[in-house]
Amino acid sequence: MTRPEPRTAPPGRRDGTVADAVRAFAADAAADPHARLVALDFDGTLAPLVDDPHAARMAPAARAAVDRLAAALEGTTTRLALVSGRNLADLAACGEPPVGTYLVGSHGAETGHVAAHGIEAVPLVLTSSQEESLAALRAGLADAVAGRAGAWVQDKPSAAVLHTRLASDADSRAAVTVADAVAERLGLHAMHGKDVVEVGVVETSKGEAVDRLREVVAQDAGQAGGRTRVLYAGDDTTDETAFAVLGPGDLGIKVGDGETLATERVADADALAAALDLLADLLERPGG
């Protein structure tokens, strides 16, 4: 699985320089031979973190910016994607993505595309060994939350997720310790995020998903074989695998505080919305 190489994380510059970085990313879009991908995490990036994951929705400014950007992308070689740890169905329901959006769920284990008639999802088929591991994983995480108020387990098609946002510090630490032990016993990787531990039976990451999307977008834009330029925005530790695969011509934007491999940083969803609005401006008025 692709993971960030150990190195000193750049501080992530603040909002004031992001506009210049967006302008550079979009420079001469009409003449640039490269396809582009705007890939956005959902929770904590476009949508504020909430206690009930099913209640999450994009912040109003982010909602407006995403919809406007999607409209501005029509007829261009730039594509939009939502890349999330959520399963694909939850991402589609809570994110309400515009038609044409690529969807990546479960950190890359699930993929799909928003068509006019609904979500076109790539079927996820587990091997018998993966199904056995998933059953054992779910049982192990059920033990991790037993008797610990506020800790609960979310089942996904290829993973199980321990949520501890509502648990006490002591119960949270104990549940995480058990979850890590279960993952180790089963030979699986535990991904730690903000008040969550996700363990999947399909080995993948957001970084691998972004690299796959590069190829898909290049083909969709009629530029197979070319290197798609990527703008990726995310807030959590699991987004660092995506920042790690960015290179020359790409743009990584960290939302919020914390160490990061991204070169740019914004404070919150509203500040990210301003950057997306600027990108829409540049695509609507090339050279502006």
PDB file of C-alpha atoms in Angstrom:
ATOM      1  CA  MET A   1       0.000   0.000   0.000  1.00  0.00           C
ATOM      2  CA  THR A   2       1.306   3.457  -0.871  1.00  0.00           C
ATOM      3  CA  ARG A   3       2.192   5.445   2.252  1.00  0.00           C
ATOM      4  CA  PRO A   4       3.996   8.783   2.697  1.00  0.00           C
ATOM      5  CA  GLU A   5       7.771   8.482   2.693  1.00  0.00           C
ATOM      6  CA  PRO A   6       9.288   9.519   6.027  1.00  0.00           C
ATOM      7  CA  ARG A   7      10.424  13.118   5.701  1.00  0.00           C
ATOM      8  CA  THR A   8      10.029  16.440   7.414  1.00  0.00           C
ATOM      9  CA  ALA A   9       6.556  17.752   6.646  1.00  0.00           C
ATOM     10  CA  PRO A  10       6.442  21.308   5.263  1.00  0.00           C
ATOM     11  CA  PRO A  11       4.446  23.662   7.439  1.00  0.00           C
ATOM     12  CA  GLY A  12       1.716  24.219   4.866  1.00  0.00           C
ATOM     13  CA  ARG A  13       1.463  27.882   3.996  1.00  0.00           C
ATOM     14  CA  ARG A  14      -1.619  29.823   5.032  1.00  0.00           C
ATOM     15  CA  ASP A  15      -4.570  31.213   3.095  1.00  0.00           C
ATOM     16  CA  GLY A  16      -2.754  34.255   1.700  1.00  0.00           C
ATOM     17  CA  THR A  17      -0.662  32.232  -0.766  1.00  0.00           C
ATOM     18  CA  VAL A  18      -3.317  29.740  -1.789  1.00  0.00           C
ATOM     19  CA  ALA A  19      -4.773  32.072  -4.415  1.00  0.00           C
ATOM     20  CA  ASP A  20      -1.420  32.241  -6.197  1.00  0.00           C
ATOM     21  CA  ALA A  21      -1.100  28.456  -6.054  1.00  0.00           C
ATOM     22  CA  VAL A  22      -4.594  28.016  -7.552  1.00  0.00           C
ATOM     23  CA  ARG A  23      -3.749  30.482 -10.331  1.00  0.00           C
ATOM     24  CA  ALA A  24      -0.603  28.516 -11.117  1.00  0.00           C
ATOM     25  CA  PHE A  25      -2.568  25.248 -11.165  1.00  0.00           C
ATOM     26  CA  ALA A  26      -5.100  26.682 -13.608  1.00  0.00           C
ATOM     27  CA  ALA A  27      -2.654  28.725 -15.698  1.00  0.00           C
ATOM     28  CA  ASP A  28      -3.439  28.699 -19.412  1.00  0.00           C
ATOM     29  CA  ALA A  29      -5.918  25.863 -18.959  1.00  0.00           C
ATOM     30  CA  ALA A  30      -7.247  26.210 -22.499  1.00  0.00           C
ATOM     31  CA  ALA A  31      -3.803  25.682 -24.023  1.00  0.00           C
ATOM     32  CA  ASP A  32      -2.256  23.305 -21.474  1.00  0.00           C
ATOM     33  CA  PRO A  33      -2.188  19.740 -22.852  1.00  0.00           C
ATOM     34  CA  HIS A  34      -2.597  18.164 -19.424  1.00  0.00           C
ATOM     35  CA  ALA A  35      -5.924  16.995 -18.080  1.00  0.00           C
ATOM     36  CA  ARG A  36      -6.714  18.122 -14.543  1.00  0.00           C
ATOM     37  CA  LEU A  37      -8.415  16.540 -11.547  1.00  0.00           C
ATOM     38  CA  VAL A  38      -9.873  18.398  -8.567  1.00  0.00           C
ATOM     39  CA  ALA A  39     -10.107  15.720  -5.869  1.00  0.00           C
ATOM     40  CA  LEU A  40     -11.676  16.664  -2.542  1.00  0.00           C
ATOM     41  CA  ASP A  41     -12.041  14.844   0.755  1.00  0.00           C
ATOM     42  CA  PHE A  42     -15.510  15.200   2.295  1.00  0.00           C
ATOM     43  CA  ASP A  43     -15.616  15.056   6.116  1.00  0.00           C
ATOM     44  CA  GLY A  44     -13.617  17.848   7.733  1.00  0.00           C
ATOM     45  CA  THR A  45     -12.787  19.301   4.330  1.00  0.00           C
ATOM     46  CA  LEU A  46     -16.074  20.213   2.655  1.00  0.00           C
ATOM     47  CA  ALA A  47     -18.328  19.213   5.554  1.00  0.00           C
ATOM     48  CA  PRO A  48     -17.798  20.074   9.241  1.00  0.00           C
ATOM     49  CA  LEU A  49     -17.156  17.065  11.473  1.00  0.00           C
ATOM     50  CA  VAL A  50     -20.311  16.082  13.361  1.00  0.00           C
ATOM     51  CA  ASP A  51     -21.177  13.466  15.975  1.00  0.00           C
ATOM     52  CA  ASP A  52     -23.626  11.670  13.655  1.00  0.00           C
ATOM     53  CA  PRO A  53     -21.815  10.843  10.378  1.00  0.00           C
ATOM     54  CA  HIS A  54     -25.139  10.423   8.567  1.00  0.00           C
ATOM     55  CA  ALA A  55     -26.024  14.046   9.362  1.00  0.00           C
ATOM     56  CA  ALA A  56     -22.910  15.471   7.707  1.00  0.00           C
ATOM     57  CA  ARG A  57     -23.477  17.903   4.840  1.00  0.00           C
ATOM     58  CA  MET A  58     -21.233  20.318   3.003  1.00  0.00           C
ATOM     59  CA  ALA A  59     -20.882  23.757   4.556  1.00  0.00           C
ATOM     60  CA  PRO A  60     -23.080  26.213   2.608  1.00  0.00           C
ATOM     61  CA  ALA A  61     -20.120  28.009   1.012  1.00  0.00           C
ATOM     62  CA  ALA A  62     -18.523  24.686   0.053  1.00  0.00           C
ATOM     63  CA  ARG A  63     -21.810  23.407  -1.394  1.00  0.00           C
ATOM     64  CA  ALA A  64     -22.145  26.479  -3.587  1.00  0.00           C
ATOM     65  CA  ALA A  65     -18.489  26.358  -4.654  1.00  0.00           C
ATOM     66  CA  VAL A  66     -18.584  22.661  -5.580  1.00  0.00           C
ATOM     67  CA  ASP A  67     -21.753  23.092  -7.638  1.00  0.00           C
ATOM     68  CA  ARG A  68     -20.372  26.164  -9.368  1.00  0.00           C
ATOM     69  CA  LEU A  69     -17.057  24.442 -10.085  1.00  0.00           C
ATOM     70  CA  ALA A  70     -18.826  21.397 -11.532  1.00  0.00           C
ATOM     71  CA  ALA A  71     -20.718  23.676 -13.916  1.00  0.00           C
ATOM     72  CA  ALA A  72     -17.503  25.476 -14.889  1.00  0.00           C
ATOM     73  CA  LEU A  73     -15.815  22.155 -15.718  1.00  0.00           C
ATOM     74  CA  GLU A  74     -18.332  21.246 -18.422  1.00  0.00           C
ATOM     75  CA  GLY A  75     -16.575  21.159 -21.777  1.00  0.00           C
ATOM     76  CA  THR A  76     -13.076  21.264 -20.230  1.00  0.00           C
ATOM     77  CA  THR A  77     -10.444  18.589 -19.590  1.00  0.00           C
ATOM     78  CA  THR A  78     -10.757  19.095 -15.813  1.00  0.00           C
ATOM     79  CA  ARG A  79     -12.738  16.606 -13.733  1.00  0.00           C
ATOM     80  CA  LEU A  80     -14.122  16.662 -10.188  1.00  0.00           C
ATOM     81  CA  ALA A  81     -13.878  13.841  -7.630  1.00  0.00           C
ATOM     82  CA  LEU A  82     -14.855  13.232  -4.009  1.00  0.00           C
ATOM     83  CA  VAL A  83     -12.350  10.964  -2.255  1.00  0.00           C
ATOM     84  CA  SER A  84     -13.474   9.686   1.127  1.00  0.00           C
ATOM     85  CA  GLY A  85     -13.153   7.052   3.784  1.00  0.00           C
ATOM     86  CA  ARG A  86     -16.953   6.768   3.745  1.00  0.00           C
ATOM     87  CA  ASN A  87     -18.487   3.898   1.866  1.00  0.00           C
ATOM     88  CA  LEU A  88     -19.710   4.847  -1.586  1.00  0.00           C
ATOM     89  CA  ALA A  89     -23.418   4.876  -0.728  1.00  0.00           C
ATOM     90  CA  ASP A  90     -22.895   7.159   2.287  1.00  0.00           C
ATOM     91  CA  LEU A  91     -20.651   9.482   0.301  1.00  0.00           C
ATOM     92  CA  ALA A  92     -23.259   9.829  -2.450  1.00  0.00           C
ATOM     93  CA  ALA A  93     -26.097  10.380   0.039  1.00  0.00           C
ATOM     94  CA  CYS A  94     -24.327  12.936   2.220  1.00  0.00           C
ATOM     95  CA  GLY A  95     -22.211  14.596  -0.454  1.00  0.00           C
ATOM     96  CA  GLU A  96     -24.947  14.924  -3.078  1.00  0.00           C
ATOM     97  CA  PRO A  97     -22.252  15.191  -5.762  1.00  0.00           C
ATOM     98  CA  PRO A  98     -22.999  16.891  -9.083  1.00  0.00           C
ATOM     99  CA  VAL A  99     -23.436  14.832 -12.235  1.00  0.00           C
ATOM    100  CA  GLY A 100     -20.058  13.973 -13.716  1.00  0.00           C
ATOM    101  CA  THR A 101     -18.280  13.642 -10.363  1.00  0.00           C
ATOM    102  CA  TYR A 102     -15.996  10.671  -9.784  1.00  0.00           C
ATOM    103  CA  LEU A 103     -16.471   9.000  -6.404  1.00  0.00           C
ATOM    104  CA  VAL A 104     -13.915   7.130  -4.324  1.00  0.00           C
ATOM    105  CA  GLY A 105     -15.215   5.480  -1.163  1.00  0.00           C
ATOM    106  CA  SER A 106     -13.662   3.363   1.587  1.00  0.00           C
ATOM    107  CA  HIS A 107     -10.251   4.959   1.009  1.00  0.00           C
ATOM    108  CA  GLY A 108     -10.139   3.605  -2.527  1.00  0.00           C
ATOM    109  CA  ALA A 109     -11.759   0.184  -2.151  1.00  0.00           C
ATOM    110  CA  GLU A 110     -14.952   1.458  -3.803  1.00  0.00           C
ATOM    111  CA  THR A 111     -15.199   3.605  -6.921  1.00  0.00           C
ATOM    112  CA  GLY A 112     -17.985   5.047  -9.014  1.00  0.00           C
ATOM    113  CA  HIS A 113     -19.220   7.900 -11.164  1.00  0.00           C
ATOM    114  CA  VAL A 114     -22.263  10.148 -10.924  1.00  0.00           C
ATOM    115  CA  ALA A 115     -24.378   9.810 -14.065  1.00  0.00           C
ATOM    116  CA  ALA A 116     -27.616  11.585 -14.904  1.00  0.00           C
ATOM    117  CA  HIS A 117     -29.609   8.479 -13.918  1.00  0.00           C
ATOM    118  CA  GLY A 118     -27.731   7.831 -10.660  1.00  0.00           C
ATOM    119  CA  ILE A 119     -24.495   6.347  -9.330  1.00  0.00           C
ATOM    120  CA  GLU A 120     -22.568   3.973 -11.577  1.00  0.00           C
ATOM    121  CA  ALA A 121     -20.521   1.950  -9.091  1.00  0.00           C
ATOM    122  CA  VAL A 122     -17.769  -0.531  -9.853  1.00  0.00           C
ATOM    123  CA  PRO A 123     -18.800  -3.815  -8.169  1.00  0.00           C
ATOM    124  CA  LEU A 124     -16.706  -4.733  -5.141  1.00  0.00           C
ATOM    125  CA  VAL A 125     -16.142  -8.488  -4.933  1.00  0.00           C
ATOM    126  CA  LEU A 126     -14.288 -10.005  -1.985  1.00  0.00           C
ATOM    127  CA  THR A 127     -12.462 -13.313  -2.030  1.00  0.00           C
ATOM    128  CA  SER A 128     -13.528 -16.014   0.405  1.00  0.00           C
ATOM    129  CA  SER A 129     -10.420 -15.298   2.462  1.00  0.00           C
ATOM    130  CA  GLN A 130     -11.269 -11.601   2.623  1.00  0.00           C
ATOM    131  CA  GLU A 131     -14.840 -12.404   3.647  1.00  0.00           C
ATOM    132  CA  GLU A 132     -13.552 -14.593   6.490  1.00  0.00           C
ATOM    133  CA  SER A 133     -11.167 -11.857   7.616  1.00  0.00           C
ATOM    134  CA  LEU A 134     -13.964  -9.282   7.498  1.00  0.00           C
ATOM    135  CA  ALA A 135     -16.218 -11.437   9.684  1.00  0.00           C
ATOM    136  CA  ALA A 136     -13.421 -11.926  12.225  1.00  0.00           C
ATOM    137  CA  LEU A 137     -12.630  -8.212  12.109  1.00  0.00           C
ATOM    138  CA  ARG A 138     -16.217  -7.204  12.821  1.00  0.00           C
ATOM    139  CA  ALA A 139     -16.398  -9.616  15.738  1.00  0.00           C
ATOM    140  CA  GLY A 140     -13.138  -8.285  17.145  1.00  0.00           C
ATOM    141  CA  LEU A 141     -14.218  -4.647  16.924  1.00  0.00           C
ATOM    142  CA  ALA A 142     -17.551  -5.530  18.534  1.00  0.00           C
ATOM    143  CA  ASP A 143     -15.511  -6.760  21.502  1.00  0.00           C
ATOM    144  CA  ALA A 144     -13.528  -3.494  21.440  1.00  0.00           C
ATOM    145  CA  VAL A 145     -16.630  -1.375  22.044  1.00  0.00           C
ATOM    146  CA  ALA A 146     -18.468  -3.734  24.413  1.00  0.00           C
ATOM    147  CA  GLY A 147     -19.210  -1.896  27.657  1.00  0.00           C
ATOM    148  CA  ARG A 148     -17.658   1.360  26.412  1.00  0.00           C
ATOM    149  CA  ALA A 149     -20.307   4.061  26.114  1.00  0.00           C
ATOM    150  CA  GLY A 150     -20.005   6.288  23.070  1.00  0.00           C
ATOM    151  CA  ALA A 151     -17.746   3.915  21.130  1.00  0.00           C
ATOM    152  CA  TRP A 152     -19.368   2.168  18.182  1.00  0.00           C
ATOM    153  CA  VAL A 153     -18.511   0.216  15.051  1.00  0.00           C
ATOM    154  CA  GLN A 154     -19.527   1.056  11.503  1.00  0.00           C
ATOM    155  CA  ASP A 155     -19.597  -1.768   8.954  1.00  0.00           C
ATOM    156  CA  LYS A 156     -18.455  -1.126   5.389  1.00  0.00           C
ATOM    157  CA  PRO A 157     -18.432  -3.472   2.397  1.00  0.00           C
ATOM    158  CA  SER A 158     -14.726  -4.198   2.866  1.00  0.00           C
ATOM    159  CA  ALA A 159     -13.906  -2.742   6.275  1.00  0.00           C
ATOM    160  CA  ALA A 160     -15.023  -1.997   9.812  1.00  0.00           C
ATOM    161  CA  VAL A 161     -14.545   1.337  11.522  1.00  0.00           C
ATOM    162  CA  LEU A 162     -14.193   2.091  15.211  1.00  0.00           C
ATOM    163  CA  HIS A 163     -15.706   5.480  16.128  1.00  0.00           C
ATOM    164  CA  THR A 164     -14.707   7.042  19.450  1.00  0.00           C
ATOM    165  CA  ARG A 165     -15.761  10.688  19.125  1.00  0.00           C
ATOM    166  CA  LEU A 166     -18.453  10.306  21.821  1.00  0.00           C
ATOM    167  CA  ALA A 167     -16.459   8.033  24.158  1.00  0.00           C
ATOM    168  CA  SER A 168     -14.482   9.075  27.230  1.00  0.00           C
ATOM    169  CA  ASP A 169     -10.713   9.402  26.856  1.00  0.00           C
ATOM    170  CA  ALA A 170     -10.149   6.219  28.831  1.00  0.00           C
ATOM    171  CA  ASP A 171     -12.700   4.189  26.871  1.00  0.00           C
ATOM    172  CA  SER A 172     -11.387   5.621  23.610  1.00  0.00           C
ATOM    173  CA  ARG A 173      -7.802   4.586  24.385  1.00  0.00           C
ATOM    174  CA  ALA A 174      -8.894   1.122  25.472  1.00  0.00           C
ATOM    175  CA  ALA A 175     -11.048   0.552  22.394  1.00  0.00           C
ATOM    176  CA  VAL A 176      -8.275   1.731  20.058  1.00  0.00           C
ATOM    177  CA  THR A 177      -5.790  -0.598  21.750  1.00  0.00           C
ATOM    178  CA  VAL A 178      -8.104  -3.564  21.184  1.00  0.00           C
ATOM    179  CA  ALA A 179      -8.781  -2.537  17.574  1.00  0.00           C
ATOM    180  CA  ASP A 180      -5.055  -2.309  16.834  1.00  0.00           C
ATOM    181  CA  ALA A 181      -4.528  -5.734  18.371  1.00  0.00           C
ATOM    182  CA  VAL A 182      -7.334  -7.235  16.275  1.00  0.00           C
ATOM    183  CA  ALA A 183      -5.840  -5.766  13.109  1.00  0.00           C
ATOM    184  CA  GLU A 184      -2.387  -7.071  13.966  1.00  0.00           C
ATOM    185  CA  ARG A 185      -3.733 -10.544  14.725  1.00  0.00           C
ATOM    186  CA  LEU A 186      -5.486 -10.671  11.346  1.00  0.00           C
ATOM    187  CA  GLY A 187      -2.515  -9.229   9.462  1.00  0.00           C
ATOM    188  CA  LEU A 188      -4.452  -6.105   8.467  1.00  0.00           C
ATOM    189  CA  HIS A 189      -3.493  -2.424   8.457  1.00  0.00           C
ATOM    190  CA  ALA A 190      -5.241  -0.093  10.909  1.00  0.00           C
ATOM    191  CA  MET A 191      -5.727   3.448   9.546  1.00  0.00           C
ATOM    192  CA  HIS A 192      -5.970   6.050  12.295  1.00  0.00           C
ATOM    193  CA  GLY A 193      -7.911   9.257  11.669  1.00  0.00           C
ATOM    194  CA  LYS A 194      -9.724  11.831  13.785  1.00  0.00           C
ATOM    195  CA  ASP A 195     -11.508   9.756  16.448  1.00  0.00           C
ATOM    196  CA  VAL A 196     -11.673   6.756  14.098  1.00  0.00           C
ATOM    197  CA  VAL A 197      -9.718   3.599  13.418  1.00  0.00           C
ATOM    198  CA  GLU A 198     -10.534   1.892  10.134  1.00  0.00           C
ATOM    199  CA  VAL A 199      -9.406  -1.619   9.306  1.00  0.00           C
ATOM    200  CA  GLY A 200     -10.031  -2.965   5.831  1.00  0.00           C
ATOM    201  CA  VAL A 201      -9.546  -6.313   4.144  1.00  0.00           C
ATOM    202  CA  VAL A 202      -8.809  -4.651   0.787  1.00  0.00           C
ATOM    203  CA  GLU A 203      -5.382  -3.041   0.893  1.00  0.00           C
ATOM    204  CA  THR A 204      -5.623   0.449  -0.541  1.00  0.00           C
ATOM    205  CA  SER A 205      -5.191   4.131   0.268  1.00  0.00           C
ATOM    206  CA  LYS A 206      -6.336   7.534  -0.927  1.00  0.00           C
ATOM    207  CA  GLY A 207      -2.924   7.946  -2.547  1.00  0.00           C
ATOM    208  CA  GLU A 208      -3.403   4.835  -4.646  1.00  0.00           C
ATOM    209  CA  ALA A 209      -6.912   6.020  -5.511  1.00  0.00           C
ATOM    210  CA  VAL A 210      -5.636   9.400  -6.710  1.00  0.00           C
ATOM    211  CA  ASP A 211      -3.007   7.747  -8.881  1.00  0.00           C
ATOM    212  CA  ARG A 212      -5.679   5.526 -10.457  1.00  0.00           C
ATOM    213  CA  LEU A 213      -7.896   8.546 -11.048  1.00  0.00           C
ATOM    214  CA  ARG A 214      -5.071  10.264 -12.913  1.00  0.00           C
ATOM    215  CA  GLU A 215      -5.241   7.548 -15.551  1.00  0.00           C
ATOM    216  CA  VAL A 216      -9.049   7.469 -15.664  1.00  0.00           C
ATOM    217  CA  VAL A 217      -9.293  11.238 -16.065  1.00  0.00           C
ATOM    218  CA  ALA A 218      -6.632  11.314 -18.788  1.00  0.00           C
ATOM    219  CA  GLN A 219      -8.568   8.705 -20.756  1.00  0.00           C
ATOM    220  CA  ASP A 220     -11.883  10.476 -20.166  1.00  0.00           C
ATOM    221  CA  ALA A 221     -10.355  13.749 -21.373  1.00  0.00           C
ATOM    222  CA  GLY A 222      -8.991  12.085 -24.508  1.00  0.00           C
ATOM    223  CA  GLN A 223      -5.396  12.317 -23.323  1.00  0.00           C
ATOM    224  CA  ALA A 224      -4.538   8.706 -22.532  1.00  0.00           C
ATOM    225  CA  GLY A 225      -0.886   8.403 -21.647  1.00  0.00           C
ATOM    226  CA  GLY A 226      -0.637  11.975 -20.411  1.00  0.00           C
ATOM    227  CA  ARG A 227      -0.061  12.914 -16.785  1.00  0.00           C
ATOM    228  CA  THR A 228      -3.136  14.426 -15.183  1.00  0.00           C
ATOM    229  CA  ARG A 229      -2.421  17.401 -12.939  1.00  0.00           C
ATOM    230  CA  VAL A 230      -4.123  17.028  -9.547  1.00  0.00           C
ATOM    231  CA  LEU A 231      -5.454  19.461  -6.963  1.00  0.00           C
ATOM    232  CA  TYR A 232      -6.132  17.520  -3.772  1.00  0.00           C
ATOM    233  CA  ALA A 233      -7.641  18.932  -0.572  1.00  0.00           C
ATOM    234  CA  GLY A 234      -8.025  17.057   2.713  1.00  0.00           C
ATOM    235  CA  ASP A 235      -7.888  17.486   6.475  1.00  0.00           C
ATOM    236  CA  ASP A 236      -6.994  14.164   8.087  1.00  0.00           C
ATOM    237  CA  THR A 237      -3.997  11.881   8.484  1.00  0.00           C
ATOM    238  CA  THR A 238      -5.490   9.494   5.919  1.00  0.00           C
ATOM    239  CA  ASP A 239      -5.255  12.290   3.326  1.00  0.00           C
ATOM    240  CA  GLU A 240      -1.483  12.373   3.686  1.00  0.00           C
ATOM    241  CA  THR A 241      -1.152   9.344   1.386  1.00  0.00           C
ATOM    242  CA  ALA A 242      -2.784  11.485  -1.330  1.00  0.00           C
ATOM    243  CA  PHE A 243      -0.527  14.458  -0.645  1.00  0.00           C
ATOM    244  CA  ALA A 244       2.421  12.054  -0.826  1.00  0.00           C
ATOM    245  CA  VAL A 245       1.754  11.117  -4.477  1.00  0.00           C
ATOM    246  CA  LEU A 246       1.507  14.718  -5.677  1.00  0.00           C
ATOM    247  CA  GLY A 247       4.367  16.022  -7.796  1.00  0.00           C
ATOM    248  CA  PRO A 248       5.355  18.885 -10.088  1.00  0.00           C
ATOM    249  CA  GLY A 249       2.315  20.700 -11.442  1.00  0.00           C
ATOM    250  CA  ASP A 250       0.044  19.326  -8.712  1.00  0.00           C
ATOM    251  CA  LEU A 251      -1.387  21.206  -5.742  1.00  0.00           C
ATOM    252  CA  GLY A 252      -2.058  19.920  -2.224  1.00  0.00           C
ATOM    253  CA  ILE A 253      -4.194  21.913   0.191  1.00  0.00           C
ATOM    254  CA  LYS A 254      -4.392  20.964   3.867  1.00  0.00           C
ATOM    255  CA  VAL A 255      -7.610  22.055   5.586  1.00  0.00           C
ATOM    256  CA  GLY A 256      -7.055  22.931   9.241  1.00  0.00           C
ATOM    257  CA  ASP A 257      -4.113  22.403  11.577  1.00  0.00           C
ATOM    258  CA  GLY A 258      -1.623  19.585  11.902  1.00  0.00           C
ATOM    259  CA  GLU A 259       1.566  18.462  10.204  1.00  0.00           C
ATOM    260  CA  THR A 260       1.183  17.815   6.515  1.00  0.00           C
ATOM    261  CA  LEU A 261       2.919  17.020   3.251  1.00  0.00           C
ATOM    262  CA  ALA A 262       0.679  19.545   1.471  1.00  0.00           C
ATOM    263  CA  THR A 263       2.359  22.768   0.361  1.00  0.00           C
ATOM    264  CA  GLU A 264      -0.677  24.971   1.030  1.00  0.00           C
ATOM    265  CA  ARG A 265      -3.058  25.315   3.940  1.00  0.00           C
ATOM    266  CA  VAL A 266      -6.485  26.879   4.542  1.00  0.00           C
ATOM    267  CA  ALA A 267      -8.310  27.273   7.825  1.00  0.00           C
ATOM    268  CA  ASP A 268     -11.625  25.577   7.107  1.00  0.00           C
ATOM    269  CA  ALA A 269     -14.295  24.610   4.557  1.00  0.00           C
ATOM    270  CA  ASP A 270     -15.197  28.254   3.901  1.00  0.00           C
ATOM    271  CA  ALA A 271     -11.596  29.119   3.034  1.00  0.00           C
ATOM    272  CA  LEU A 272     -11.379  26.087   0.761  1.00  0.00           C
ATOM    273  CA  ALA A 273     -14.634  27.206  -0.880  1.00  0.00           C
ATOM    274  CA  ALA A 274     -12.983  30.542  -1.707  1.00  0.00           C
ATOM    275  CA  ALA A 275     -10.138  28.690  -3.435  1.00  0.00           C
ATOM    276  CA  LEU A 276     -12.597  26.569  -5.425  1.00  0.00           C
ATOM    277  CA  ASP A 277     -14.538  29.708  -6.398  1.00  0.00           C
ATOM    278  CA  LEU A 278     -11.309  31.235  -7.691  1.00  0.00           C
ATOM    279  CA  LEU A 279     -10.603  28.098  -9.731  1.00  0.00           C
ATOM    280  CA  ALA A 280     -14.103  28.314 -11.216  1.00  0.00           C
ATOM    281  CA  ASP A 281     -13.439  31.980 -12.073  1.00  0.00           C
ATOM    282  CA  LEU A 282     -10.229  31.070 -13.883  1.00  0.00           C
ATOM    283  CA  LEU A 283     -11.905  28.252 -15.828  1.00  0.00           C
ATOM    284  CA  GLU A 284     -14.837  30.479 -16.788  1.00  0.00           C
ATOM    285  CA  ARG A 285     -12.526  33.303 -17.842  1.00  0.00           C
ATOM    286  CA  PRO A 286      -9.265  31.725 -19.124  1.00  0.00           C
ATOM    287  CA  GLY A 287      -6.388  34.141 -18.765  1.00  0.00           C
ATOM    288  CA  GLY A 288      -8.353  36.243 -16.258  1.00  0.00           C
TER     289      GLY A 288
END
